[in-house]
GROMACS .gro file of C-alpha atoms in nm:
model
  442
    1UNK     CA    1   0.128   0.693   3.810
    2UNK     CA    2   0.320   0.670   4.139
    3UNK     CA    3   0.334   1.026   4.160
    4UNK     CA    4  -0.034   1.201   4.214
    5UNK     CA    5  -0.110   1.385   3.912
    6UNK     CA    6  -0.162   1.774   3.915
    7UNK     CA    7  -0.271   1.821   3.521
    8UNK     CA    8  -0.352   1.615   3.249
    9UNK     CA    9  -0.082   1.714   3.006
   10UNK     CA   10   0.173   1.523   3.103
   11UNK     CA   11   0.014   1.293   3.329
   12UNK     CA   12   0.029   0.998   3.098
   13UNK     CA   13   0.408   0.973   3.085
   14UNK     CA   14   0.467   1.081   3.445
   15UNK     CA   15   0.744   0.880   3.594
   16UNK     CA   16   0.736   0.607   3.288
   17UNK     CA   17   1.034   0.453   3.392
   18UNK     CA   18   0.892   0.353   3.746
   19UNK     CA   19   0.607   0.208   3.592
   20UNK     CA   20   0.846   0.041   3.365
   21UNK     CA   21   1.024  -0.080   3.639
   22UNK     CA   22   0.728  -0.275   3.773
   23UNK     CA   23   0.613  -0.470   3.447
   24UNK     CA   24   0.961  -0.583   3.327
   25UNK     CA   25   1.359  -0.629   3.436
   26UNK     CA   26   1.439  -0.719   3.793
   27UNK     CA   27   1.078  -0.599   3.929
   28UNK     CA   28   0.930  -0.846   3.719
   29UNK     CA   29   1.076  -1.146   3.874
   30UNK     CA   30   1.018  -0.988   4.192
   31UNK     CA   31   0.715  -1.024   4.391
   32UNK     CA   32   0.590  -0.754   4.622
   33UNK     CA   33   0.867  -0.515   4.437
   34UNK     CA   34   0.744  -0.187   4.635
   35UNK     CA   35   0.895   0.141   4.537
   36UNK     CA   36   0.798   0.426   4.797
   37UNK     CA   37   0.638   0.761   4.702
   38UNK     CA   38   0.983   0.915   4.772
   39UNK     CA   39   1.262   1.170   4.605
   40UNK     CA   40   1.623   1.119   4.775
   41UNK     CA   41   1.868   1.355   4.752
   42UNK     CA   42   2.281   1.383   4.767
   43UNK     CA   43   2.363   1.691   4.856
   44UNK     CA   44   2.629   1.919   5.098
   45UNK     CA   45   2.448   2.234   5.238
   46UNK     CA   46   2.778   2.345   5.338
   47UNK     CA   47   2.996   2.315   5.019
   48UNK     CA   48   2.740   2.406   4.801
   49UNK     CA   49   2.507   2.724   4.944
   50UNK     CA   50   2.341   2.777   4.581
   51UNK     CA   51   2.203   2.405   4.567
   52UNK     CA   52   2.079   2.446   4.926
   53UNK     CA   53   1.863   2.731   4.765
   54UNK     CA   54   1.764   2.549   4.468
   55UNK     CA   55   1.639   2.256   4.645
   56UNK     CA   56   1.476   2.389   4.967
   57UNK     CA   57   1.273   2.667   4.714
   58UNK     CA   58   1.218   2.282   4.527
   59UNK     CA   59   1.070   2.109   4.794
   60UNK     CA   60   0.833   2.431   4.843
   61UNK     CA   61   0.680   2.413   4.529
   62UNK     CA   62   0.651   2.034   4.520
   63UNK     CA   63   0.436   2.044   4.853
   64UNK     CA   64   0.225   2.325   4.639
   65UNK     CA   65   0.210   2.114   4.323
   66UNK     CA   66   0.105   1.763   4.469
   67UNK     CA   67  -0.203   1.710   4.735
   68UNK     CA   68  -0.105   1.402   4.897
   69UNK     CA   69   0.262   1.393   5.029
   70UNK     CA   70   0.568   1.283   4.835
   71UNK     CA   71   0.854   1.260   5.064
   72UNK     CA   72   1.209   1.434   4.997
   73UNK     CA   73   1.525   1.280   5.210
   74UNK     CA   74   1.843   1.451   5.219
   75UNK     CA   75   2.155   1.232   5.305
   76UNK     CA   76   2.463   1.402   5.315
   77UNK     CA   77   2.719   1.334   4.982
   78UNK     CA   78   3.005   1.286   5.232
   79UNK     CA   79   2.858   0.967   5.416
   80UNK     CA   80   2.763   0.612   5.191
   81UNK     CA   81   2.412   0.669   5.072
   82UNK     CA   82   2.189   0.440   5.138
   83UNK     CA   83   2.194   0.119   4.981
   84UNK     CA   84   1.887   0.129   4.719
   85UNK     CA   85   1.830   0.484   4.738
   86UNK     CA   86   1.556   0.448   5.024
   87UNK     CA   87   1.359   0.286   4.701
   88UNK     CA   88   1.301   0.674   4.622
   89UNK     CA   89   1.188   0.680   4.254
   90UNK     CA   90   1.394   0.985   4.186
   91UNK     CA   91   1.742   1.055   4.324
   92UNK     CA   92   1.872   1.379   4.270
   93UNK     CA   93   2.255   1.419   4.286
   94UNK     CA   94   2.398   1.759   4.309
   95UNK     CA   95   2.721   1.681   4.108
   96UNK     CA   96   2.944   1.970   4.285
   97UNK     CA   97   2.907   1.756   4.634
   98UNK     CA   98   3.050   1.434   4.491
   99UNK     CA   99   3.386   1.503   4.436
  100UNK     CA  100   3.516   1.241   4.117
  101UNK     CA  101   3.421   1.016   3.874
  102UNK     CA  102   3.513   0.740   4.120
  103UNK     CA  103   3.308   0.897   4.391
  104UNK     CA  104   3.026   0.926   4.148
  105UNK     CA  105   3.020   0.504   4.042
  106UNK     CA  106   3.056   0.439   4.404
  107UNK     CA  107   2.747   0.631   4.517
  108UNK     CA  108   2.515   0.497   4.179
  109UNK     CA  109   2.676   0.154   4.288
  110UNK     CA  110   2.484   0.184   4.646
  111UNK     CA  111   2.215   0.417   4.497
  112UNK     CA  112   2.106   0.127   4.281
  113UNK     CA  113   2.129  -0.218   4.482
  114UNK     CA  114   1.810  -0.338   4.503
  115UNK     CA  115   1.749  -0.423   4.909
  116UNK     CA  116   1.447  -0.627   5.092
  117UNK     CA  117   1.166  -0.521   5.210
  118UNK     CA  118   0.921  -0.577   5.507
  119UNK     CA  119   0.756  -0.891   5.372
  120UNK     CA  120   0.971  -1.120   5.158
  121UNK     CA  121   0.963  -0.861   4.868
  122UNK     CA  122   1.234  -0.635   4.703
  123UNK     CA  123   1.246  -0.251   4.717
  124UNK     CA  124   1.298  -0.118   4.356
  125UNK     CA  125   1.599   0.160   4.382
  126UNK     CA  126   1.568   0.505   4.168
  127UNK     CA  127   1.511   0.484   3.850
  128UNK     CA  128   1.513   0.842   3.750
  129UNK     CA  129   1.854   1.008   3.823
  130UNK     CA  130   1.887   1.389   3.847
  131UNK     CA  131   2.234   1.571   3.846
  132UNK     CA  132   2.202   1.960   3.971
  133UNK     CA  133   2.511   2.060   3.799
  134UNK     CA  134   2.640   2.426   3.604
  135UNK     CA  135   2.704   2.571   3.340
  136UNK     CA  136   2.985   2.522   3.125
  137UNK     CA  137   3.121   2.188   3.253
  138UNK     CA  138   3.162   2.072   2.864
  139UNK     CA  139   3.290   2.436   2.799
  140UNK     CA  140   3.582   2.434   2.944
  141UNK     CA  141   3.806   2.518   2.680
  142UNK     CA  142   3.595   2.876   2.638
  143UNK     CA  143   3.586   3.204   2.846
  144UNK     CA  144   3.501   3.229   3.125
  145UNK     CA  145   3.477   2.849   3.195
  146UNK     CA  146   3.775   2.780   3.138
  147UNK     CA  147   3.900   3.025   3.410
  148UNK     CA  148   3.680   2.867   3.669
  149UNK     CA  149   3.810   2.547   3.615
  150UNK     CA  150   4.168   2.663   3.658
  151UNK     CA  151   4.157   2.632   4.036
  152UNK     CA  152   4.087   2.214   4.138
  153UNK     CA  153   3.935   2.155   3.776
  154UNK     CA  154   3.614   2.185   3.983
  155UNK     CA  155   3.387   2.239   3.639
  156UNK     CA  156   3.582   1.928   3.495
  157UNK     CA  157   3.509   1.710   3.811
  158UNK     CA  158   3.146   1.780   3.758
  159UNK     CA  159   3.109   1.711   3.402
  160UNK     CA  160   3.291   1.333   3.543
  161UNK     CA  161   2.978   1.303   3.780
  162UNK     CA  162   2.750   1.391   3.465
  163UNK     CA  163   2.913   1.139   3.247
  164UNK     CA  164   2.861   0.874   3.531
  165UNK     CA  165   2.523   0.886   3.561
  166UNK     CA  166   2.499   0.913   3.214
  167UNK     CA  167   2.690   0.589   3.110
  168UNK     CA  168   2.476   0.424   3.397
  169UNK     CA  169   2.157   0.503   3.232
  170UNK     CA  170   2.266   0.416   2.846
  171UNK     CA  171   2.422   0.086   2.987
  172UNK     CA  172   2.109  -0.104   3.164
  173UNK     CA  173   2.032  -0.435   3.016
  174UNK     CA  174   1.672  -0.416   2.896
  175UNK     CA  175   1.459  -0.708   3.028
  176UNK     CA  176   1.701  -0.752   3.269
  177UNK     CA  177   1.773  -0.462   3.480
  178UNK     CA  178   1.521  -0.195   3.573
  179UNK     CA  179   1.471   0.041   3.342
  180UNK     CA  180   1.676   0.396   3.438
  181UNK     CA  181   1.652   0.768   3.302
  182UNK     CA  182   1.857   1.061   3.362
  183UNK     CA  183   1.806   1.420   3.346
  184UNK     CA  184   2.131   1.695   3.407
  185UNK     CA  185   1.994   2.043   3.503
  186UNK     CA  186   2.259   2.319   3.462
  187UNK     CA  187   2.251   2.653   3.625
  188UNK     CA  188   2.438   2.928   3.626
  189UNK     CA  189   2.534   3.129   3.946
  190UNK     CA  190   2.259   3.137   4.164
  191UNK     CA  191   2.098   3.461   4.246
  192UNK     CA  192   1.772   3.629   4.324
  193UNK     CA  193   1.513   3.592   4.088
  194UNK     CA  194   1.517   3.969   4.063
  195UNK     CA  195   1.861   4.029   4.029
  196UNK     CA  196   1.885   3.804   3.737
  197UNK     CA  197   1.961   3.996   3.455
  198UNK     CA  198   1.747   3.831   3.151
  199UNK     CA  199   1.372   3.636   3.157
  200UNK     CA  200   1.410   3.266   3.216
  201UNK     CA  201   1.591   3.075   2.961
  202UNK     CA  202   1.583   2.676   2.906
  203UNK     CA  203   1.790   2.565   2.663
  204UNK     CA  204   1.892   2.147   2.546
  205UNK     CA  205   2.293   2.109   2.600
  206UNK     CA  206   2.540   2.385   2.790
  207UNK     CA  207   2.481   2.637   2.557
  208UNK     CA  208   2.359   2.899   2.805
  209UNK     CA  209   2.513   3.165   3.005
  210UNK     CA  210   2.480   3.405   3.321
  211UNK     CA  211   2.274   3.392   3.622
  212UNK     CA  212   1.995   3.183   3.724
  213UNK     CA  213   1.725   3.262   3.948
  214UNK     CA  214   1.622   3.041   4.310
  215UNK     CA  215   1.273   3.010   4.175
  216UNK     CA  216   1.378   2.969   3.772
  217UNK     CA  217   1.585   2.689   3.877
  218UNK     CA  218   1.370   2.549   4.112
  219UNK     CA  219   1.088   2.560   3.892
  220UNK     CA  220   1.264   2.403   3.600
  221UNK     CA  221   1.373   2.083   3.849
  222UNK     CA  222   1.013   2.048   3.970
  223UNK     CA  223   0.899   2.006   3.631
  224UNK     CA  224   1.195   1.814   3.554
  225UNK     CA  225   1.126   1.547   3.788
  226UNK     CA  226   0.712   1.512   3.772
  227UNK     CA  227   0.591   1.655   3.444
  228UNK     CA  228   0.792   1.674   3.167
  229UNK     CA  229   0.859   1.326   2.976
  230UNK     CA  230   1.103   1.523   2.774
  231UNK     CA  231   1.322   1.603   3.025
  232UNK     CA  232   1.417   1.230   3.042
  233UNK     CA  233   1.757   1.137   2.928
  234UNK     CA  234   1.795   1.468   2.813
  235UNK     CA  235   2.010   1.794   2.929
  236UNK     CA  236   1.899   2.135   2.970
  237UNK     CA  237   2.069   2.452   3.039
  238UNK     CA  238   1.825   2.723   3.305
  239UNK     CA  239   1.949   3.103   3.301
  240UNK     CA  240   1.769   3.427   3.363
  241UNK     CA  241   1.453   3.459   3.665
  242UNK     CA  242   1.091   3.435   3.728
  243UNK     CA  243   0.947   3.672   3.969
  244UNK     CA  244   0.708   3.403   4.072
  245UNK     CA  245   0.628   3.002   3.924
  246UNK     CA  246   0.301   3.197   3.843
  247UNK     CA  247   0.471   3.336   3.547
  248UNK     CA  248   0.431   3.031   3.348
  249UNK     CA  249   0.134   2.825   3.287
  250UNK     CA  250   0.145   2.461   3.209
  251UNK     CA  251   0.052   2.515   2.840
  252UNK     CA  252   0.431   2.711   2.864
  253UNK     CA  253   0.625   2.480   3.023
  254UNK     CA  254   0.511   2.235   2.785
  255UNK     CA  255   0.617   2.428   2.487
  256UNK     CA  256   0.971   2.513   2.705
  257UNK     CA  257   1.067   2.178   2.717
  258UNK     CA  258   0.976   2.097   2.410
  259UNK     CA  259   1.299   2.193   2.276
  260UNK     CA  260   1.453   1.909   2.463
  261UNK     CA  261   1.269   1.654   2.212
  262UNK     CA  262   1.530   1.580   1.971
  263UNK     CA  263   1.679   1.795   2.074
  264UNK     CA  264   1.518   2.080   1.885
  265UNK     CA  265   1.838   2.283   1.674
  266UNK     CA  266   1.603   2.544   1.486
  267UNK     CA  267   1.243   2.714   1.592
  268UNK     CA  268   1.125   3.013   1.373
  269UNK     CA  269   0.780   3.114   1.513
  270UNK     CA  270   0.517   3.371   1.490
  271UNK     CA  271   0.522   3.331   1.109
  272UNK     CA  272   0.135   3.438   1.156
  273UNK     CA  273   0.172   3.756   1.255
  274UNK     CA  274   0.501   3.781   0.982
  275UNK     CA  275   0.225   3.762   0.692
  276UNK     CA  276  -0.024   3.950   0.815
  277UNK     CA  277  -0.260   3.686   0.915
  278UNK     CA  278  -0.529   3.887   1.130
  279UNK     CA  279  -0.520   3.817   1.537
  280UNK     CA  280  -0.949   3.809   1.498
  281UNK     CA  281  -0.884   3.490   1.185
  282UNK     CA  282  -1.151   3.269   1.220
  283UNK     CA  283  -0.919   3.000   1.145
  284UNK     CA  284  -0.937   2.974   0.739
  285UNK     CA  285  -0.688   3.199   0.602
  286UNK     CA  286  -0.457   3.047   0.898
  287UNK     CA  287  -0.524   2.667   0.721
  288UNK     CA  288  -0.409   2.808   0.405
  289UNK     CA  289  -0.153   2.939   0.480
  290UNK     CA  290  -0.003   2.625   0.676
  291UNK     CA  291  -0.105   2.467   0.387
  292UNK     CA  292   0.106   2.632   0.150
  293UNK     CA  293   0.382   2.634   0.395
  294UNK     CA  294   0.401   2.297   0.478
  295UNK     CA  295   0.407   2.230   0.051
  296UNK     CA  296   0.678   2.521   0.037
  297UNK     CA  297   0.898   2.325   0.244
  298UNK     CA  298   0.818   2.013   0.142
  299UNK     CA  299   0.978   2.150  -0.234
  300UNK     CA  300   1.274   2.301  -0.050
  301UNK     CA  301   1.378   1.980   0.103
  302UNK     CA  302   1.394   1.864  -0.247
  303UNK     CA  303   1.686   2.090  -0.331
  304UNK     CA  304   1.877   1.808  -0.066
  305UNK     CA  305   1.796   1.475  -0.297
  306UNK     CA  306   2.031   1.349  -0.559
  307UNK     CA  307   2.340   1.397  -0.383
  308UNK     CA  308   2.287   1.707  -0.332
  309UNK     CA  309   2.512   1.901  -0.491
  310UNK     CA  310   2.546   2.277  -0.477
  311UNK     CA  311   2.392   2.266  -0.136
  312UNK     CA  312   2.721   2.239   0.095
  313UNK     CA  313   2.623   1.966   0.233
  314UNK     CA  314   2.916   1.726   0.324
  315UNK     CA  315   2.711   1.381   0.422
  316UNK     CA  316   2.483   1.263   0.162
  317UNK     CA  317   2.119   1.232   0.258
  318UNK     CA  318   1.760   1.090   0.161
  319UNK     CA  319   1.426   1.216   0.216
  320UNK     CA  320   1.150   1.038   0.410
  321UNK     CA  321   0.812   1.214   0.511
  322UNK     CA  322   0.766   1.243   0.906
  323UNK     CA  323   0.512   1.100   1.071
  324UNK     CA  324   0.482   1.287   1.396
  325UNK     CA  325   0.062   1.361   1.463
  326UNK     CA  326   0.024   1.671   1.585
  327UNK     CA  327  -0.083   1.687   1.965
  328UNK     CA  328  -0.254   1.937   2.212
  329UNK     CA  329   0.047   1.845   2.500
  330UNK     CA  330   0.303   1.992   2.228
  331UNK     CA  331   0.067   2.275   2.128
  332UNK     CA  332  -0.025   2.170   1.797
  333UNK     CA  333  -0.353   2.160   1.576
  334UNK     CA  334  -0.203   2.064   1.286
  335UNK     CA  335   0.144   1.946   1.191
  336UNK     CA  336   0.340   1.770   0.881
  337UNK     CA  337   0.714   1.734   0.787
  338UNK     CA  338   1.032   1.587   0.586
  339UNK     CA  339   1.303   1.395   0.767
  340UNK     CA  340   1.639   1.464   0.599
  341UNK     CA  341   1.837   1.188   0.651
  342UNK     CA  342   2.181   1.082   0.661
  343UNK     CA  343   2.329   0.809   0.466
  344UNK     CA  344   2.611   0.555   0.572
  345UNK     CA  345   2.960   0.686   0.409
  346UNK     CA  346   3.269   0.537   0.463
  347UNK     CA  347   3.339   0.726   0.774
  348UNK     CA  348   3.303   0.738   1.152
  349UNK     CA  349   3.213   0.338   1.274
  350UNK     CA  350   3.161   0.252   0.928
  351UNK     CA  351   3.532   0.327   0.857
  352UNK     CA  352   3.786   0.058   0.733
  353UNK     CA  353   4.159   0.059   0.723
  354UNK     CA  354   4.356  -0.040   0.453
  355UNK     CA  355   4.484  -0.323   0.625
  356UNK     CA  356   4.105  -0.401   0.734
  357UNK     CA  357   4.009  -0.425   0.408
  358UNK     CA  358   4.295  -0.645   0.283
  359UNK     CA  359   4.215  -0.890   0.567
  360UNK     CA  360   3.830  -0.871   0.425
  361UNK     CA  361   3.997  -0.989   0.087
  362UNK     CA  362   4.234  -1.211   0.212
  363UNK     CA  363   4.017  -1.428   0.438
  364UNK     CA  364   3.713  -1.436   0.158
  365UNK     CA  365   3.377  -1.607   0.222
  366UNK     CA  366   3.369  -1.889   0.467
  367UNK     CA  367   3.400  -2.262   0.323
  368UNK     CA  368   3.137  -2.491   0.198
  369UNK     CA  369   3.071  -2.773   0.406
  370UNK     CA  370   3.140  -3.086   0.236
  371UNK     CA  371   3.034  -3.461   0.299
  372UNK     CA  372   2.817  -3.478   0.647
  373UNK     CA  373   3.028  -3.179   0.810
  374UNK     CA  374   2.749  -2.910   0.931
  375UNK     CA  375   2.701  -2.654   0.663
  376UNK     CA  376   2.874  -2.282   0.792
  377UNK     CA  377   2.661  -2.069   0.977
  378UNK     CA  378   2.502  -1.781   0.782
  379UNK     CA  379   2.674  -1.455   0.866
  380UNK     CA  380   2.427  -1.238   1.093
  381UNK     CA  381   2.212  -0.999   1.030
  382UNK     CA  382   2.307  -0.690   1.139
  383UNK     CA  383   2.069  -0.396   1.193
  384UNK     CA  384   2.081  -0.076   1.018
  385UNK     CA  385   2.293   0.169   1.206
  386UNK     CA  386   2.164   0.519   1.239
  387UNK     CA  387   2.341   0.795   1.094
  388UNK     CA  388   2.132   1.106   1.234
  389UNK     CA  389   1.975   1.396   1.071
  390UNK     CA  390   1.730   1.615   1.086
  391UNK     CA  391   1.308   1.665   1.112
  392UNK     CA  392   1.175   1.998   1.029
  393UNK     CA  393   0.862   2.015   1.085
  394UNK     CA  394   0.560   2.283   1.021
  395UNK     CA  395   0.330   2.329   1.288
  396UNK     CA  396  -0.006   2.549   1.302
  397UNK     CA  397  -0.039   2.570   1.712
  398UNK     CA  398  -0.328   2.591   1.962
  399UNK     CA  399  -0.241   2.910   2.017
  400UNK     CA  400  -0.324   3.106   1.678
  401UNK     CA  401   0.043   3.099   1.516
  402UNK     CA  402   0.257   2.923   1.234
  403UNK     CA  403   0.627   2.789   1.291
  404UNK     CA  404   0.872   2.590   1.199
  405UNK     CA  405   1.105   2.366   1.384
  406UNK     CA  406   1.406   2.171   1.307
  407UNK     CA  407   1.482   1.875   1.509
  408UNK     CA  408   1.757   1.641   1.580
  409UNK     CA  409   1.645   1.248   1.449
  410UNK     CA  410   1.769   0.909   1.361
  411UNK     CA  411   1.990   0.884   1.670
  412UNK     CA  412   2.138   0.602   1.851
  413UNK     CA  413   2.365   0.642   2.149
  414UNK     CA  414   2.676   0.540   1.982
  415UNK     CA  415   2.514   0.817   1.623
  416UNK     CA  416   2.825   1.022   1.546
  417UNK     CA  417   2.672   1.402   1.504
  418UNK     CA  418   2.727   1.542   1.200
  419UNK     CA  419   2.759   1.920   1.308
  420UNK     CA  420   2.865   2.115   0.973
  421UNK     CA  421   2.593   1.882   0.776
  422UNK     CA  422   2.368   2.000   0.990
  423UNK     CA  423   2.448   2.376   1.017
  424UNK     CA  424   2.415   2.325   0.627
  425UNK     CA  425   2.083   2.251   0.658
  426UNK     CA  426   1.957   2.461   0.920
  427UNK     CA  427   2.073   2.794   0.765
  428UNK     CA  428   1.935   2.670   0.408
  429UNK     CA  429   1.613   2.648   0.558
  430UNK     CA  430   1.667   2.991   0.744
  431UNK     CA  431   1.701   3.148   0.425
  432UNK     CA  432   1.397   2.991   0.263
  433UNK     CA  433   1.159   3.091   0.536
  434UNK     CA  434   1.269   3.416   0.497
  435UNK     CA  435   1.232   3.401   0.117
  436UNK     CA  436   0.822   3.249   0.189
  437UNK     CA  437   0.788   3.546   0.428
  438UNK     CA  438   0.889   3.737   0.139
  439UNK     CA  439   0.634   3.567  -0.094
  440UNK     CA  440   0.376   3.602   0.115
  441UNK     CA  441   0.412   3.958   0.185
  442UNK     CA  442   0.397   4.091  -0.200
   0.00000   0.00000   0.00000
């Protein structure tokens, strides 16, 4: 890794798109491609006092975290960044400096040239890209968002500098550009860690709301940016405080941003302690009863096959067993699960006009070839599109405890999400843990 390593459990994917970046795309055809041990950042002290908080409290805890010394240059948002980024491997851009979505392609434009080296080589620009942006920037038609963005549009503008980065990332060539990640952090107002009024919260999306603590949010960009492979090309919403980083051990940030993988729409846990399975268990009573969980829910997903009527479900679905392993980085001893899956319908990109159709009819199968004339190309394959849908899976942790979790799956970038399918599904399988809890209790 490029980054020195302070535990194991993320270590392997640390910075995976920098090591990416050296086997394949533009590094590849690049000898002496050098990327420096470096984070930039794009930033305005001035216009944005909370961010100046955020990431001075950041660069603290980095110098505690690492041994040897990564490197963190400010440039100024109002003044061109340097082109390549300083061949940082992480740039973080705090979106309320920026200004506009043409300000925003401008500065990734520069950000991302690639620029010589010392040499005859090539410097390899960021290729993780972190926006420090708030809360409510896709909220903006809900109290009190929508307030705040009465004056300038100033949430608006930021959710432009989000989308940005965002398209960058999804649009790389693979093989032929370097590869890039991004990660948006959103924060409420920042305060004191100990005037925030609730524990810290991470969340996927901007679902969250209040406060959020200098050393919360600083904490959750630290492990943003070296440890957590989920964090990549994912959002995550940070409210509430820590009265120190201490609070949290690695075992818990793991399991925090776990919920980004997916993302996760659904965790029910301490089931143990729910069923009365003793704290002193040696271990076999907890087995059986993830065993008959995981064949409890297993039957319930059942109730979904056949078109499932009755159910409420609007999309029709099939089932397919998951084959996630369990794994000591996620907290997990043993683990199985369903994938409920949604089928094609005649909706969303699948959709046809009339007029579409008539044109399908009209214009038939291509000719035969006759005499010498080539014969017609065969039509091309096209690959399955993904529709979504959802993993719930059943999970006996490292920790002593049962629990399930529902998880977003079967996603492309261009996967339309099916939210009232899925709200379907989620509270169905509310109700039957609370039915097994039940069961288990008589």
């Amino acid at each position: 890794p490029l980054f020195p390593v302070r535990r194991s459990a993320s270590a392997a994917s640390l910075v995976p798109s920098a090591e990416k970046a050296m086997e394949e795309g533009e590094a590849a055809a690049a000898p002496g491609a050098q990327m420096d041990n470096k984070i930039i950042v794009v930033s305005d002290d001035r216009q944005d006092p909370g961010a100046k908080k955020i990431l001075d409290r950041f660069e603290s805890l980095l110098l505690e975290a690492f041994d040897s010394d990564v490197t963190v240059e400010r440039v100024p948002a109002s003044s061109p960044v340097p082109l390549g980024g300083l061949n940082a491997q992480t740039a973080i851009v705090v979106a309320s400096c920026v200004g506009d979505r043409s300000n925003a392609a401008s500065l990734l434009d520069r950000l991302l040239k690639r620029t010589a080296v010392a040499g005859g080589g090539f410097g390899v620009p960021p290729t993780h890209l972190v926006v420090l942006s708030s809360l409510g920037t896709e909220r903006t038609d809900k109290f009190p968002y929508n307030t705040q963005n009465l004056m300038g549009g100033k949430l608006s503008k930021r959710r432009d500098v989000e989308e940005v980065v965002i398209g960058t990332a999804k649009g790389r060539m693979p093989g032929v550009q370097v590869p890039l990640d991004y990660t948006v952090v959103k924060v409420g107002d920042v305060v004191d860690d100990q005037k925030a009024k609730i524990a810290l919260q991470l969340r996927p999306g901007d679902v969250l709301d209040g406060t959020a603590g200098v050393d919360a949010a600083a904490s959750v960009l630290l492990q943003a940016v070296a440890f957590q492979p989920a964090a990549r090309n994912s959002t995550v919403s940070v409210a509430g405080g820590l009265d120190g980083a201490s609070n949290m051990d690695d075992e818990a940030w793991d399991d925090a941003f776990l919920r980004l993988d997916g993302p996760e729409l659904l965790r029910v846990d301490g089931l143990a302690s729910s069923i009365g399975v003793p704290s002193d268990d040696d271990g076999s009573d907890l087995d059986k009863r993830w065993d008959l969980l995981s064949t409890f829910v297993g039957e319930w997903s059942e109730m979904f096959e056949g078109g499932a009527k009755g159910t409420g479900l609007t999309t029709p679905v099939m089932l397919r067993p998951s084959h996630r392993d369990p794994s000591d980085a996620e907290g997990t001893r043993r683990r199985s699960g369903v994938r409920i899956l949604f089928k094609q319908t005649a909706t969303g990109a699948a959709y046809k006009s009339r007029g579409e159709e008539r044109a399908l009819e009209r214009d038939g199968p291509p000719p035969k070839s006759s005499g010498g004339g080539s014969a017609p190309s065969p039509p091309k394959k096209r690959k399955a599109s993904k529709e979504g849908g959802i993993e719930v899976l059943v999970e006996e942790t490292t920790g002593g405890d049962l629990r399930v979790r529902a998880r977003r799956c079967n996603m492309d970038d261009d996967t339309l999400v099916k939210e009232i399918s899925e709200v379907t599904i989620l509270k169905q399988l509310e109700k039957a843990i609370n039915v097994w809890i039940k069961e288990q209790n008589e």
